[in-house]
Amino acid sequence: MNGDVTTGVHAAWLPPEAFRALGSRRVLVQGAEAGAPAGTVHEEVARACAAYGGRVGRGPGGETGPYDLVLALTGAGSALPEPARAQARSARGTLGDEGFLLARRGGVTVVLADAPAGLLYGLFHVVRLGESAFGGEDGGDGKDGGDGKDDLPAAVHRPALRTRMLDHWDNLDVHPVMGQVERGYAGGSIFWRDGGPRGDLPRVRAYARLLAAVGINAVSVNNVNVHAAETRLLTERLGDVADLADAFRPYGIRLHLSVNFASPVVLGGLPTADPLDGDVRAWWGKAAARVYEAIPDFGGFVVKADSEGQPGPFTYGRSHADGANMLAEALAPFGGEVHWRAFVYDHTQDWRDRSTDRARAAYDHFAPLDGEFAANVVLQVKHGPMDFQTREPVSPVIAAMPATRLAVEFQVTQEYTGQQRHVCYLGPMWSEILGFQPWGGADDGRRTVAALVADPAAGGGLVAVSNVGDDPYWTGHPLAQANLYAFGRLAWAPHADPVALLDEWIDLTFVPLLSRDPAPLRRALHAMMDGSWRTYERYTAPLGVGFMVRPGHHYGPDVDGYEYTPWGTYHYADRDGVGVDRTRATGTGYTGQYPQPWSEVYESQERCPDELLLFFHHVPYGHVLHSGATVVQHIYDTHFAGADEAARTRSHWRELAGAGLVDAALHARVLERLDEQVRCAREWRDQVNAYFLRKSGVPDAHGRHIP
Amino acid sequence: MNGDVTTGVHAAWLPPEAFRALGSRRVLVQGAEAGAPAGTVHEEVARACAAYGGRVGRGPGGETGPYDLVLALTGAGSALPEPARAQARSARGTLGDEGFLLARRGGVTVVLADAPAGLLYGLFHVVRLGESAFGGEDGGDGKDGGDGKDDLPAAVHRPALRTRMLDHWDNLDVHPVMGQVERGYAGGSIFWRDGGPRGDLPRVRAYARLLAAVGINAVSVNNVNVHAAETRLLTERLGDVADLADAFRPYGIRLHLSVNFASPVVLGGLPTADPLDGDVRAWWGKAAARVYEAIPDFGGFVVKADSEGQPGPFTYGRSHADGANMLAEALAPFGGEVHWRAFVYDHTQDWRDRSTDRARAAYDHFAPLDGEFAANVVLQVKHGPMDFQTREPVSPVIAAMPATRLAVEFQVTQEYTGQQRHVCYLGPMWSEILGFQPWGGADDGRRTVAALVADPAAGGGLVAVSNVGDDPYWTGHPLAQANLYAFGRLAWAPHADPVALLDEWIDLTFVPLLSRDPAPLRRALHAMMDGSWRTYERYTAPLGVGFMVRPGHHYGPDVDGYEYTPWGTYHYADRDGVGVDRTRATGTGYTGQYPQPWSEVYESQERCPDELLLFFHHVPYGHVLHSGATVVQHIYDTHFAGADEAARTRSHWRELAGAGLVDAALHARVLERLDEQVRCAREWRDQVNAYFLRKSGVPDAHGRHIP
């Protein structure tokens, strides 16, 4: 394994070799004394230069030029060498908390930031650029500069979204059903073990570094289902939390905690947790003050309330705005925020009742509260109305709350997308969602999901559930690192091309380690990953209907697994047809939660996109799709195709064996998972096809064997 | 709660009040010095007399007559008063190890036994008889005897089966999935807790007493799935096992252990557990010797080998006879026996392959080995070919191994029959099985299942999985005590009427506590329990097809839950029909495992009994049953009827509320479970009916609502 020296685990997208271009230069870091993230920049550069023969100065005193690279705060002003000095003068105050400017003139690459975090992001940008940060692939070494031929015009980089957050669903204790990490597929928690801290702070710091390199600036370190031991992180265990915050701080990442809404009762001994009760509010105020004493840059609270058994304001007849605002009041004096999750639905619903619709729940609960939330409340909305399925429409809540700060929540951990045993690169899915236009072409289509969450006033940013554990490859499946990478980069730049992000990731993770032509590796990884989400979609639940997974663990097929359960996740297949009627005309009325044009598009069997047809409509098996295939033939075709594609994915990887293009241990790990993917994809194919053949009686038009 | 003074738990069928008739008499116990079970008789009598004003003598010295009751070993001979002396002289040597003689003449009731255990069983028989043991319901008190009008002719009682055994599937450690007791629905184990002994030996003794009162003479105290800690019971933890044996011994119950076939490797550090390896055989020999040093009356080993992941002889290319005989050799010098379970099947089978049939497995594995097992091996065969379903045909293995000692295994714990949340009195099912004639009318139908397991040479007795835990009512559902009661009594007297056994149980458990007319209580319990097994059958999987339960925990409906799994438990429902074709003509050939006439009866769709039709045949929904209904209409009708019956069961119980007929706490406990039964029965009704309506498209002929 290509291990990180500090931690003995895989270096992911920050192998020492990725710093070669930087590390062989003469670098000035100016502003390291300004605080944690800037000091980190100096450390990073110093380490790289020590490894690759470069030289680092801290300026302004003593060091002599010339420099190939200047990393500086704009405030340094006259202490900087030219051309940095002039650029700093003009850029100063325009770059913001996290932005940076990159330019190259006269053989000197200049990175400027108004604030330390920006400098850190600028550094990692230079790492991503590699040699091209210095004038080209074949190494502008700066010495022959000055002729302008390798100049780069000054470009300002700012994160599109203010909050770029990862939520960990990590438990302190091993939960008897969910384990140490709920929906975790990469081993135990990197934070917790056996009821207490895991005690490996270098690993936490290495994680923080990886996150900073992709632009993440916030983490939550415990499960949104806050069990007994985890509840006490807010009080007795605060020291453990502060230790983690200390590990994240050097990388510009603010720590958040998931809290138990019932804490005033459970921890405080109060008779109630009613958000309008004075004692309760006072208790939270004091709790927040104690937290900020220990962690001055604490980010805030994450709350899952009144959901799947968690306590919440409904217990006291209060609204979710009441609940969130109470916590917001406690955090406001310290600049903290509340991330209040909109994942509220009835998980004890009666499958016999076709009028109740889980998809409606978040909108029904929250849209009426628009405008009632405090300024430091962020309503955290899952990207779809259900639960991180492979294919869902975009949640109508996102367009329904203009007067509320909204964050959209993704799931990097692959709960429903192969659990890091299947290759499933989610960048294209997230990209589609971020580019979705809730009002269609109205307003020239400028109001995308990305624009909404990025809005300086109303945007709450992007949040995702982490896929990281104490696995030596961080993510179980080594290729699942790409999902974490892409999430961070899309949170910074939502319109980035996900395939290009894959290239970035490949160029950092694999290419620096190679002494040979990386083209075959790059081709193989693109062949395996670019379309892997759609491949996964093909061999699992068809046409947007979702679920069909084994209840509980959610891995592998079980077409009727949730069909007669209280969880609200149905497909209603009978001998004539399949799908959920969510129309206004004859169904649950869910389509009415969308603005135009989607409300009409989804309402119409003719206009509804094929890939969401069964999410919105119950249709006969003979219904003809836009593709020209009938629904049942589409099911057969896609399932045969998807399973075949999984097998081809494995073939691509097998061809890399022994070619020296990837580490042997990593190759073996991926191959073992591909074997499971191929097996499981066939299982999906056969179960789904057999189910629909038995039910519809329609034979495959191509006469293939269906068991 | 009507608590036992020793343990603080429910007294079940041995409340002190059940000893009233006995305890108010003048009793002679002769032979208490002969050993544990006889000493127990004296203790029991002394306690009863202390409570109810009677008097107990130990004879022969000192005490003076006359006696109302004499309990004596036949060997006491001339020391006995008449008429016992004459009866002892003629009966001596004819009663066997466990039999007893009961007579009443001249106002004296006499119980005689050749051996101490018989005396104990005779005592409990007298308890069951109550006043009628002394001449009638209104109390022949013996003083006015001698006129012959209340005489009872001498009757000899012997257990039909030599071995009457309960297996506990109790773990030492709480298993992460299965809990402390695998398939236990009555709390934790009464033997084990947190990896060690539970430490409540009085409770174990109270349990042994209950078992002795129904005739059980063997228990196994740990799960047949022998995990790490449990493996060590054979060696380091032997002292804990000996403590339990000491608690069982006074009640004539021999203790058995489930052992791990891989023990020589796991405990002994040998490189193999090959049953033909000399070192392995020596290891087992020494292990057995150590066990008998600690527990001289140790019963033997119970083994689940090569089944559901357990190790076994297949690992070494050996047969199950090789494996069992090796253990038998180790136990033989000490008189121990091996209970070798025949539950061996492929639990990783491919649902696509319709030729593999789990039902065939036990026969296919074991029938060829007939005659190869040692004399002290008992092959323990589940009563049906699958796994304790509500309805299965009798296992063909039972008729296929004339040269092997066979035990039949029942499941008192209600894994598939309502998990002690539903009232499901299993006596009638067991009675049907025991009365089944594997060769039909041939041999005048004398060869029943009961006769086979009772055969002195070839019979291995009856075994069942216990339903007892540390619940204050012993069995979770208080009415589930009746199953434990009936199992013991049927193992003693297989042809007993299960409804009469219910009366015995009611008369011991409830009636002695009443000062009012017990008729309403008796009527209610019969209405609730007599037909409860068939009620349960009606609202669950139809027509013998089995399963349709939620995978894993096996509670509640999931029609397709096991349909596409490796467990071999399918129904193959499609839009045209349902059922498993197990015929020789077109199916798996399973019917060929039966002798005539069943082989032909089951092979024929026309002759196959309705209740097993879908176990043996795949038929169209329109297939007409002997009952005149089509299969699909039968499904609808029985499911509506079964759910209605569950509701009526609750009504009967509700009517008892406040009538002073049962303890209030017990009433509440049962009512709470009935609420769940009614809910769950409706869930079964609706899921099964909806499933088949969706699939078949056939509407209910009576137009009832199916969701």
PDB file of C-alpha atoms in Angstrom, chain B residues 6-83:
ATOM      1  CA  THR B   6     -38.666 -20.287  46.665  1.00  0.00           C
ATOM      2  CA  THR B   7     -38.205 -18.329  43.497  1.00  0.00           C
ATOM      3  CA  GLY B   8     -40.668 -15.465  43.415  1.00  0.00           C
ATOM      4  CA  VAL B   9     -41.884 -16.557  40.024  1.00  0.00           C
ATOM      5  CA  HIS B  10     -45.153 -17.991  38.828  1.00  0.00           C
ATOM      6  CA  ALA B  11     -45.774 -21.502  40.169  1.00  0.00           C
ATOM      7  CA  ALA B  12     -47.082 -22.782  36.820  1.00  0.00           C
ATOM      8  CA  TRP B  13     -48.714 -26.190  37.282  1.00  0.00           C
ATOM      9  CA  LEU B  14     -47.329 -26.717  40.750  1.00  0.00           C
ATOM     10  CA  PRO B  15     -48.939 -24.090  42.958  1.00  0.00           C
ATOM     11  CA  PRO B  16     -48.894 -25.088  46.646  1.00  0.00           C
ATOM     12  CA  GLU B  17     -52.677 -25.334  46.448  1.00  0.00           C
ATOM     13  CA  ALA B  18     -52.382 -28.242  44.005  1.00  0.00           C
ATOM     14  CA  PHE B  19     -50.963 -30.246  46.915  1.00  0.00           C
ATOM     15  CA  ARG B  20     -53.948 -29.629  49.178  1.00  0.00           C
ATOM     16  CA  ALA B  21     -55.506 -33.089  48.904  1.00  0.00           C
ATOM     17  CA  LEU B  22     -52.172 -34.795  49.494  1.00  0.00           C
ATOM     18  CA  GLY B  23     -51.074 -32.371  52.175  1.00  0.00           C
ATOM     19  CA  SER B  24     -54.091 -32.937  54.383  1.00  0.00           C
ATOM     20  CA  ARG B  25     -53.492 -36.700  54.567  1.00  0.00           C
ATOM     21  CA  ARG B  26     -51.461 -39.058  56.687  1.00  0.00           C
ATOM     22  CA  VAL B  27     -48.698 -40.176  54.383  1.00  0.00           C
ATOM     23  CA  LEU B  28     -45.997 -42.782  54.635  1.00  0.00           C
ATOM     24  CA  VAL B  29     -42.971 -42.289  52.388  1.00  0.00           C
ATOM     25  CA  GLN B  30     -40.818 -45.353  52.372  1.00  0.00           C
ATOM     26  CA  GLY B  31     -37.518 -45.458  50.581  1.00  0.00           C
ATOM     27  CA  ALA B  32     -36.482 -41.785  50.822  1.00  0.00           C
ATOM     28  CA  GLU B  33     -33.043 -42.984  51.811  1.00  0.00           C
ATOM     29  CA  ALA B  34     -32.665 -44.830  48.485  1.00  0.00           C
ATOM     30  CA  GLY B  35     -31.375 -41.813  46.587  1.00  0.00           C
ATOM     31  CA  ALA B  36     -32.131 -38.428  45.180  1.00  0.00           C
ATOM     32  CA  PRO B  37     -35.506 -38.730  43.532  1.00  0.00           C
ATOM     33  CA  ALA B  38     -36.985 -40.710  46.397  1.00  0.00           C
ATOM     34  CA  GLY B  39     -35.668 -38.212  48.919  1.00  0.00           C
ATOM     35  CA  THR B  40     -37.370 -35.549  46.874  1.00  0.00           C
ATOM     36  CA  VAL B  41     -40.645 -37.375  47.314  1.00  0.00           C
ATOM     37  CA  HIS B  42     -40.316 -37.109  51.053  1.00  0.00           C
ATOM     38  CA  GLU B  43     -39.487 -33.403  50.836  1.00  0.00           C
ATOM     39  CA  GLU B  44     -42.483 -32.732  48.622  1.00  0.00           C
ATOM     40  CA  VAL B  45     -44.836 -34.608  50.910  1.00  0.00           C
ATOM     41  CA  ALA B  46     -43.422 -33.002  54.028  1.00  0.00           C
ATOM     42  CA  ARG B  47     -43.864 -29.534  52.550  1.00  0.00           C
ATOM     43  CA  ALA B  48     -47.427 -30.250  51.514  1.00  0.00           C
ATOM     44  CA  CYS B  49     -48.314 -31.681  54.905  1.00  0.00           C
ATOM     45  CA  ALA B  50     -46.784 -28.718  56.689  1.00  0.00           C
ATOM     46  CA  ALA B  51     -48.994 -26.453  54.624  1.00  0.00           C
ATOM     47  CA  TYR B  52     -52.246 -28.391  54.859  1.00  0.00           C
ATOM     48  CA  GLY B  53     -52.193 -30.140  58.218  1.00  0.00           C
ATOM     49  CA  GLY B  54     -51.281 -33.638  57.149  1.00  0.00           C
ATOM     50  CA  ARG B  55     -48.603 -35.854  58.605  1.00  0.00           C
ATOM     51  CA  VAL B  56     -45.700 -37.616  56.999  1.00  0.00           C
ATOM     52  CA  GLY B  57     -43.837 -40.658  58.187  1.00  0.00           C
ATOM     53  CA  ARG B  58     -40.683 -42.152  56.741  1.00  0.00           C
ATOM     54  CA  GLY B  59     -41.263 -45.654  58.099  1.00  0.00           C
ATOM     55  CA  PRO B  60     -40.548 -48.245  58.981  1.00  0.00           C
ATOM     56  CA  GLY B  61     -39.387 -47.238  62.437  1.00  0.00           C
ATOM     57  CA  GLY B  62     -41.443 -45.380  64.945  1.00  0.00           C
ATOM     58  CA  GLU B  63     -44.403 -43.987  63.087  1.00  0.00           C
ATOM     59  CA  THR B  64     -47.761 -45.469  63.670  1.00  0.00           C
ATOM     60  CA  GLY B  65     -50.492 -45.909  61.185  1.00  0.00           C
ATOM     61  CA  PRO B  66     -52.940 -45.741  59.831  1.00  0.00           C
ATOM     62  CA  TYR B  67     -51.967 -43.981  56.613  1.00  0.00           C
ATOM     63  CA  ASP B  68     -54.147 -42.518  53.906  1.00  0.00           C
ATOM     64  CA  LEU B  69     -51.329 -42.725  51.407  1.00  0.00           C
ATOM     65  CA  VAL B  70     -48.312 -44.953  51.154  1.00  0.00           C
ATOM     66  CA  LEU B  71     -45.509 -44.081  48.739  1.00  0.00           C
ATOM     67  CA  ALA B  72     -42.941 -46.836  48.760  1.00  0.00           C
ATOM     68  CA  LEU B  73     -40.305 -48.711  46.859  1.00  0.00           C
ATOM     69  CA  THR B  74     -41.321 -52.295  46.228  1.00  0.00           C
ATOM     70  CA  GLY B  75     -38.048 -53.415  47.789  1.00  0.00           C
ATOM     71  CA  ALA B  76     -39.257 -52.210  51.182  1.00  0.00           C
ATOM     72  CA  GLY B  77     -41.218 -55.436  51.419  1.00  0.00           C
ATOM     73  CA  SER B  78     -42.189 -56.478  54.909  1.00  0.00           C
ATOM     74  CA  ALA B  79     -41.556 -53.049  56.372  1.00  0.00           C
ATOM     75  CA  LEU B  80     -44.733 -51.827  54.710  1.00  0.00           C
ATOM     76  CA  PRO B  81     -48.163 -51.802  56.195  1.00  0.00           C
ATOM     77  CA  GLU B  82     -50.899 -53.687  54.421  1.00  0.00           C
ATOM     78  CA  PRO B  83     -52.307 -53.515  51.797  1.00  0.00           C
TER      79      PRO B  83
END
